[in-house]
Amino acid sequence: MKRILAIAVAAILACTGLMACSGRSDAEASNAGSDGKIEVVATIFPAYDWVMTILGDKAEDTDVTLLLDNGVDLHSYQPTAEDISKIAACDVFIYVGGESDEWVEDVLAQATNKDMVVINMLETLGDAVKDEEIVEGMEHEHEHEDGEDEDADHDHDGDEADEDHDHEHEEEKDEHVWLSLRNAKALCSEFAVALEKVSPENKDAYEANLKAYEDKLDELDAKYAEAVKNGSKDTVLFGDRFPFRYLVDDYNLNYFAAFAGCSAETEASFETVVFLSEKVDELKLPAILKIEGDNDKLANTIKDNTTDKNQAILTLDSLQATSTKDYQAGRTYLSVMEENLEVLKEALK
């Protein structure tokens, strides 16, 4: 799949390159800065929202683009020719930097703005980034007994295929870094520095907006810590993917889940359903959690296999489907995380 995506990106880059060479001027080839505004492109909603918050009143002098708009999933996103054109000419580009963003390197190599400020969120956080983990009871996407079975199951064609296969078996980084309020604070600080580089005349405004937002993040962080302290449970259980490792680790919570955060699986095995149902009974959990979206089938199946069958099915929002339309309606990173806090209180009571 990743090789197919790389080929698709290369094809788009070739097409946009031909367009640039077919008599179009630099101004025509670029859609950035034509109105004198700073151009910022962010792949995910939390980064978009943080940029808008730091800009504050200066947002009217800046064009901020959210690439993964209209509920597009980070793990399946493929850039369009228009997306690539926006990135190539922008002043600031912000992306997560995990395996889902492997296409970025090729796009940046074709950037027309060589002074672009680029922020890789995983690189910014450094040692705070965690490996994606498989915990007890969680489905494995690729299970092999040993190297011989693995070779028997897969038909590789030459060294290139072997390289791709080896790469896919490396430890993946958990990309969902934005779900830690503490990571959010560190990333916002870096975003402010980037904005100051491209519009230094607004430095004081950016720093004031950053400080005010950091105070709000700290306040909400303290509320999460208090909620966990006051809860009667210290474990959450997901009948779904689990992108919340950064959140639970911040407050020393335990978790069980059907799938890892970046998993593409949606069907759990009988063994996984039984394991999770028994955990609900064993720990007397009041709720089974899922992420945003309409699919609560697995959570309800787990519930139906418990002894009491009376657990609440609750939703924690991982901010992977939030759009600019939601933002315009007043939905923000902080508002979603505040809603998540109330859900967490219910799950831990």
Short mmCIF file of C-alpha atoms in Angstrom, two decimals:
data_model
loop_
_atom_site.label_atom_id
_atom_site.label_comp_id
_atom_site.label_asym_id
_atom_site.label_seq_id
_atom_site.Cartn_x
_atom_site.Cartn_y
_atom_site.Cartn_z
CA MET A 1 0.00 0.00 0.00
CA LYS A 2 2.77 2.43 0.93
CA ARG A 3 4.62 1.70 -2.36
CA ILE A 4 1.40 2.42 -4.27
CA LEU A 5 1.02 5.73 -2.42
CA ALA A 6 4.64 6.66 -3.14
CA ILE A 7 4.12 5.95 -6.85
CA ALA A 8 0.91 8.03 -6.84
CA VAL A 9 2.67 10.98 -5.20
CA ALA A 10 5.55 10.72 -7.68
CA ALA A 11 3.07 10.78 -10.57
CA ILE A 12 1.35 13.88 -9.20
CA LEU A 13 4.70 15.57 -8.67
CA ALA A 14 5.65 14.79 -12.26
CA CYS A 15 2.41 16.32 -13.51
CA THR A 16 2.77 19.46 -11.40
CA GLY A 17 6.37 19.74 -12.57
CA LEU A 18 5.26 19.64 -16.18
CA MET A 19 2.66 22.32 -15.47
CA ALA A 20 5.34 24.54 -13.97
CA CYS A 21 7.51 24.09 -17.04
CA SER A 22 4.78 24.74 -19.61
CA GLY A 23 5.07 28.48 -19.81
CA ARG A 24 3.61 29.35 -16.42
CA SER A 25 5.40 32.02 -14.42
CA ASP A 26 6.53 31.44 -10.84
CA ALA A 27 3.63 33.58 -9.65
CA GLU A 28 1.14 31.51 -11.62
CA ALA A 29 2.65 28.23 -10.49
CA SER A 30 2.28 29.22 -6.86
CA ASN A 31 -0.98 29.82 -5.02
CA ALA A 32 0.84 31.11 -1.96
CA GLY A 33 1.54 34.71 -1.13
CA SER A 34 -0.27 36.13 -4.17
CA ASP A 35 -2.25 38.42 -1.84
CA GLY A 36 0.71 39.17 0.40
CA LYS A 37 -0.53 36.90 3.17
CA ILE A 38 1.59 34.36 5.04
CA GLU A 39 0.68 30.82 3.94
CA VAL A 40 0.50 28.06 6.57
CA VAL A 41 -0.44 24.45 5.78
CA ALA A 42 -1.21 21.93 8.54
CA THR A 43 -2.11 18.31 7.91
CA ILE A 44 -4.26 17.68 11.02
CA PHE A 45 -6.95 19.64 12.84
CA PRO A 46 -5.20 20.08 16.21
CA ALA A 47 -2.23 21.75 14.48
CA TYR A 48 -4.62 23.93 12.45
CA ASP A 49 -6.46 25.00 15.60
CA TRP A 50 -3.24 25.73 17.49
CA VAL A 51 -1.95 27.90 14.65
CA MET A 52 -5.22 29.85 14.54
CA THR A 53 -5.08 30.34 18.31
CA ILE A 54 -1.50 31.63 18.27
CA LEU A 55 -2.29 33.93 15.35
CA GLY A 56 -5.27 35.41 17.17
CA ASP A 57 -6.23 38.71 15.54
CA LYS A 58 -3.39 38.25 13.04
CA ALA A 59 -5.24 35.31 11.46
CA GLU A 60 -6.84 37.73 8.99
CA ASP A 61 -3.35 38.38 7.59
CA THR A 62 -2.65 34.66 7.18
CA ASP A 63 -4.02 31.92 4.96
CA VAL A 64 -4.17 28.71 7.02
CA THR A 65 -5.03 25.48 5.21
CA LEU A 66 -6.15 22.22 6.84
CA LEU A 67 -5.27 19.38 4.48
CA LEU A 68 -7.15 16.56 6.21
CA ASP A 69 -10.47 18.37 6.08
CA ASN A 70 -13.99 16.91 5.93
CA GLY A 71 -13.18 13.93 8.14
CA VAL A 72 -10.32 12.50 6.07
CA ASP A 73 -8.36 9.96 8.12
CA LEU A 74 -4.64 10.53 8.68
CA HIS A 75 -3.84 6.88 8.04
CA SER A 76 -5.49 6.74 4.61
CA TYR A 77 -4.91 10.28 3.36
CA GLN A 78 -3.44 10.74 -0.12
CA PRO A 79 -2.45 14.27 -1.21
CA THR A 80 -4.09 15.71 -4.30
CA ALA A 81 -2.28 17.81 -6.89
CA GLU A 82 -3.83 20.90 -5.29
CA ASP A 83 -2.58 19.82 -1.85
CA ILE A 84 0.95 19.31 -3.17
CA SER A 85 0.89 22.71 -4.85
CA LYS A 86 -0.16 24.39 -1.60
CA ILE A 87 2.58 22.67 0.38
CA ALA A 88 5.27 23.40 -2.20
CA ALA A 89 4.75 27.16 -2.00
CA CYS A 90 3.71 27.73 1.63
CA ASP A 91 5.70 29.61 4.27
CA VAL A 92 5.09 27.17 7.14
CA PHE A 93 4.26 23.48 6.77
CA ILE A 94 3.27 21.38 9.79
CA TYR A 95 2.83 17.62 9.68
CA VAL A 96 2.82 14.73 12.16
CA GLY A 97 5.85 12.90 10.78
CA GLY A 98 4.86 9.28 11.34
CA GLU A 99 4.47 6.40 8.94
CA SER A 100 1.26 7.89 7.55
CA ASP A 101 3.28 10.87 6.31
CA GLU A 102 5.83 8.98 4.23
CA TRP A 103 4.66 10.94 1.18
CA VAL A 104 5.91 14.23 2.68
CA GLU A 105 9.60 13.74 1.87
CA ASP A 106 8.97 13.58 -1.88
CA VAL A 107 6.68 16.60 -1.77
CA LEU A 108 9.15 18.75 0.18
CA ALA A 109 11.90 17.84 -2.26
CA GLN A 110 9.86 19.65 -4.92
CA ALA A 111 9.13 22.73 -2.78
CA THR A 112 9.28 26.01 -4.68
CA ASN A 113 9.68 28.03 -1.47
CA LYS A 114 13.16 27.12 -0.30
CA ASP A 115 12.74 29.33 2.81
CA MET A 116 9.79 27.29 4.05
CA VAL A 117 9.71 26.56 7.80
CA VAL A 118 8.88 22.87 8.26
CA ILE A 119 7.71 21.34 11.53
CA ASN A 120 7.71 17.58 11.99
CA MET A 121 5.70 17.10 15.16
CA LEU A 122 7.30 13.79 16.12
CA GLU A 123 10.79 15.22 15.70
CA THR A 124 9.82 18.26 17.76
CA LEU A 125 8.72 16.04 20.66
CA GLY A 126 11.81 13.83 20.49
CA ASP A 127 11.99 11.35 23.37
CA ALA A 128 8.38 12.04 24.33
CA VAL A 129 7.27 10.05 21.26
CA LYS A 130 6.19 6.49 22.03
CA ASP A 131 6.29 3.30 19.99
CA GLU A 132 2.93 1.85 19.08
CA GLU A 133 2.36 -1.07 21.42
CA ILE A 134 0.35 -4.25 21.45
CA VAL A 135 -1.07 -4.99 24.89
CA GLU A 136 -2.64 -8.15 26.25
CA GLY A 137 -5.83 -9.09 24.41
CA MET A 138 -5.22 -6.75 21.48
CA GLU A 139 -5.51 -7.99 17.89
CA HIS A 140 -2.28 -8.40 15.92
CA GLU A 141 -2.53 -7.33 12.29
CA HIS A 142 0.35 -9.59 11.19
CA GLU A 143 0.99 -12.76 13.15
CA HIS A 144 3.83 -15.12 12.14
CA GLU A 145 5.08 -18.10 14.06
CA ASP A 146 8.64 -17.79 12.78
CA GLY A 147 10.71 -16.54 9.89
CA GLU A 148 10.09 -19.68 7.83
CA ASP A 149 6.32 -19.37 8.05
CA GLU A 150 6.60 -15.71 7.18
CA ASP A 151 8.57 -16.51 4.03
CA ALA A 152 6.04 -19.16 3.09
CA ASP A 153 3.14 -16.74 3.50
CA HIS A 154 4.61 -13.95 1.38
CA ASP A 155 5.93 -13.95 -2.16
CA HIS A 156 8.69 -11.36 -2.44
CA ASP A 157 10.10 -10.19 -5.71
CA GLY A 158 13.75 -9.18 -5.35
CA ASP A 159 15.68 -6.96 -3.00
CA GLU A 160 13.26 -4.03 -3.22
CA ALA A 161 10.37 -6.12 -1.93
CA ASP A 162 12.56 -7.46 0.88
CA GLU A 163 13.46 -3.90 1.87
CA ASP A 164 9.80 -2.87 1.95
CA HIS A 165 8.93 -5.93 4.01
CA ASP A 166 11.70 -5.27 6.52
CA HIS A 167 10.55 -1.66 6.84
CA GLU A 168 6.98 -2.66 7.60
CA HIS A 169 8.18 -4.83 10.49
CA GLU A 170 10.07 -2.02 12.20
CA GLU A 171 8.53 -0.52 15.33
CA GLU A 172 5.98 2.09 14.32
CA LYS A 173 5.75 5.33 16.24
CA ASP A 174 2.41 6.17 17.80
CA GLU A 175 1.37 9.18 15.74
CA HIS A 176 -1.43 10.45 17.98
CA VAL A 177 0.80 12.84 19.92
CA TRP A 178 -1.80 15.64 19.99
CA LEU A 179 -3.92 13.69 22.51
CA SER A 180 -1.55 14.68 25.31
CA LEU A 181 -2.18 18.16 26.66
CA ARG A 182 1.48 18.27 27.65
CA ASN A 183 2.58 17.49 24.12
CA ALA A 184 0.16 20.16 22.90
CA LYS A 185 1.94 22.74 25.04
CA ALA A 186 5.37 21.80 23.66
CA LEU A 187 4.12 21.81 20.07
CA CYS A 188 2.37 25.17 20.39
CA SER A 189 5.63 26.71 21.60
CA GLU A 190 7.36 25.44 18.46
CA PHE A 191 4.52 26.70 16.26
CA ALA A 192 4.87 30.18 17.74
CA VAL A 193 8.60 30.19 16.96
CA ALA A 194 7.84 29.20 13.35
CA LEU A 195 5.28 31.98 12.94
CA GLU A 196 7.72 34.50 14.41
CA LYS A 197 10.29 33.49 11.79
CA VAL A 198 8.00 34.29 8.88
CA SER A 199 6.33 37.36 10.41
CA PRO A 200 8.67 38.74 13.09
CA GLU A 201 6.71 41.99 13.29
CA ASN A 202 3.96 40.04 15.10
CA LYS A 203 6.23 38.35 17.64
CA ASP A 204 4.74 40.09 20.70
CA ALA A 205 1.19 39.18 19.70
CA TYR A 206 2.12 35.55 19.07
CA GLU A 207 3.89 35.23 22.41
CA ALA A 208 0.98 36.79 24.31
CA ASN A 209 -1.50 34.45 22.60
CA LEU A 210 0.76 31.47 23.27
CA LYS A 211 1.07 32.31 26.98
CA ALA A 212 -2.70 32.64 27.37
CA TYR A 213 -3.24 29.30 25.62
CA GLU A 214 -0.54 27.53 27.65
CA ASP A 215 -2.35 28.62 30.80
CA LYS A 216 -5.57 27.03 29.50
CA LEU A 217 -3.73 23.81 28.63
CA ASP A 218 -2.19 23.69 32.11
CA GLU A 219 -5.58 24.28 33.71
CA LEU A 220 -7.21 21.46 31.74
CA ASP A 221 -4.24 19.17 32.45
CA ALA A 222 -4.79 19.75 36.18
CA LYS A 223 -8.50 18.93 35.79
CA TYR A 224 -7.63 15.62 34.12
CA ALA A 225 -5.22 14.76 36.93
CA GLU A 226 -7.88 15.59 39.53
CA ALA A 227 -10.51 13.50 37.73
CA VAL A 228 -8.22 10.48 37.63
CA LYS A 229 -7.32 10.95 41.30
CA ASN A 230 -11.01 11.06 42.26
CA GLY A 231 -12.06 8.14 40.07
CA SER A 232 -12.74 4.73 41.58
CA LYS A 233 -11.23 2.96 38.56
CA ASP A 234 -7.76 3.22 37.02
CA THR A 235 -8.44 1.35 33.77
CA VAL A 236 -10.26 2.17 30.54
CA LEU A 237 -11.34 -0.41 27.97
CA PHE A 238 -11.93 0.25 24.28
CA GLY A 239 -14.01 -1.87 21.94
CA ASP A 240 -12.27 -0.08 19.10
CA ARG A 241 -8.91 1.28 17.95
CA PHE A 242 -6.88 2.90 20.71
CA PRO A 243 -5.22 6.21 19.77
CA PHE A 244 -5.18 7.50 23.37
CA ARG A 245 -1.94 6.09 24.72
CA TYR A 246 -0.41 9.54 25.23
CA LEU A 247 -3.47 10.62 27.21
CA VAL A 248 -3.61 7.59 29.52
CA ASP A 249 0.15 7.60 30.07
CA ASP A 250 0.04 11.23 31.20
CA TYR A 251 -2.21 10.21 34.10
CA ASN A 252 -0.90 6.68 34.75
CA LEU A 253 -4.07 4.94 33.61
CA ASN A 254 -4.16 1.33 32.44
CA TYR A 255 -5.97 0.30 29.28
CA PHE A 256 -7.19 -2.61 27.22
CA ALA A 257 -8.35 -2.34 23.61
CA ALA A 258 -9.31 -4.39 20.60
CA PHE A 259 -6.86 -2.75 18.19
CA ALA A 260 -3.79 -0.52 18.22
CA GLY A 261 -4.24 3.16 17.35
CA CYS A 262 -3.07 2.94 13.74
CA SER A 263 -4.74 -0.38 13.01
CA ALA A 264 -6.85 -0.74 9.89
CA GLU A 265 -8.68 -3.73 11.39
CA THR A 266 -12.36 -3.48 12.26
CA GLU A 267 -13.30 -7.11 12.93
CA ALA A 268 -12.16 -8.55 16.25
CA SER A 269 -11.65 -12.25 16.79
CA PHE A 270 -13.78 -14.32 19.14
CA GLU A 271 -10.80 -14.54 21.50
CA THR A 272 -10.45 -10.76 21.65
CA VAL A 273 -14.16 -10.26 22.36
CA VAL A 274 -14.08 -12.86 25.13
CA PHE A 275 -10.91 -11.41 26.67
CA LEU A 276 -12.28 -7.86 26.75
CA SER A 277 -15.68 -8.98 28.05
CA GLU A 278 -14.02 -10.89 30.87
CA LYS A 279 -11.88 -7.84 31.70
CA VAL A 280 -15.00 -5.70 31.99
CA ASP A 281 -16.43 -8.24 34.44
CA GLU A 282 -13.19 -8.73 36.36
CA LEU A 283 -12.57 -5.01 36.85
CA LYS A 284 -16.27 -4.14 37.18
CA LEU A 285 -15.87 -1.37 34.62
CA PRO A 286 -18.89 0.93 34.24
CA ALA A 287 -18.26 1.74 30.57
CA ILE A 288 -16.88 0.44 27.31
CA LEU A 289 -15.29 3.13 25.16
CA LYS A 290 -15.04 3.73 21.44
CA ILE A 291 -13.66 6.51 19.26
CA GLU A 292 -15.69 8.99 17.20
CA GLY A 293 -17.76 7.60 14.36
CA ASP A 294 -20.90 5.54 14.08
CA ASN A 295 -19.44 2.08 14.55
CA ASP A 296 -20.31 0.83 18.02
CA LYS A 297 -20.91 -2.76 16.92
CA LEU A 298 -17.81 -4.19 18.61
CA ALA A 299 -18.36 -2.24 21.84
CA ASN A 300 -21.91 -3.58 22.02
CA THR A 301 -20.75 -7.12 21.26
CA ILE A 302 -18.32 -6.91 24.18
CA LYS A 303 -21.11 -5.56 26.39
CA ASP A 304 -23.47 -8.37 25.33
CA ASN A 305 -20.85 -10.92 26.41
CA THR A 306 -20.43 -9.52 29.92
CA THR A 307 -22.28 -10.85 32.93
CA ASP A 308 -24.30 -7.73 33.75
CA LYS A 309 -24.72 -6.35 30.21
CA ASN A 310 -25.40 -2.90 31.65
CA GLN A 311 -22.25 -0.93 30.82
CA ALA A 312 -22.48 2.46 29.14
CA ILE A 313 -21.05 2.79 25.62
CA LEU A 314 -19.12 6.06 25.62
CA THR A 315 -17.19 7.92 22.92
CA LEU A 316 -13.80 9.60 23.32
CA ASP A 317 -13.02 11.92 20.41
CA SER A 318 -9.50 11.50 18.99
CA LEU A 319 -9.84 14.65 16.83
CA GLN A 320 -9.19 12.70 13.64
CA ALA A 321 -12.47 13.64 11.96
CA THR A 322 -12.76 17.29 12.99
CA SER A 323 -13.06 19.71 10.06
CA THR A 324 -12.83 23.44 9.38
CA LYS A 325 -16.63 23.40 9.24
CA ASP A 326 -16.63 22.15 12.84
CA TYR A 327 -14.10 24.86 13.72
CA GLN A 328 -16.28 27.57 12.24
CA ALA A 329 -19.14 26.20 14.36
CA GLY A 330 -17.02 26.73 17.48
CA ARG A 331 -15.39 23.34 17.90
CA THR A 332 -11.75 23.54 19.00
CA TYR A 333 -9.00 21.32 20.37
CA LEU A 334 -9.75 22.55 23.90
CA SER A 335 -13.51 22.10 23.60
CA VAL A 336 -13.08 18.51 22.43
CA MET A 337 -10.59 17.71 25.18
CA GLU A 338 -12.98 19.23 27.74
CA GLU A 339 -15.74 16.95 26.41
CA ASN A 340 -13.35 14.01 26.62
CA LEU A 341 -12.68 14.85 30.26
CA GLU A 342 -16.37 14.50 31.10
CA VAL A 343 -16.48 11.15 29.30
CA LEU A 344 -13.39 9.97 31.16
CA LYS A 345 -14.99 10.87 34.49
CA GLU A 346 -17.93 8.61 33.60
CA ALA A 347 -15.62 5.77 32.58
CA LEU A 348 -13.64 5.95 35.84
CA LYS A 349 -16.46 6.46 38.34
#
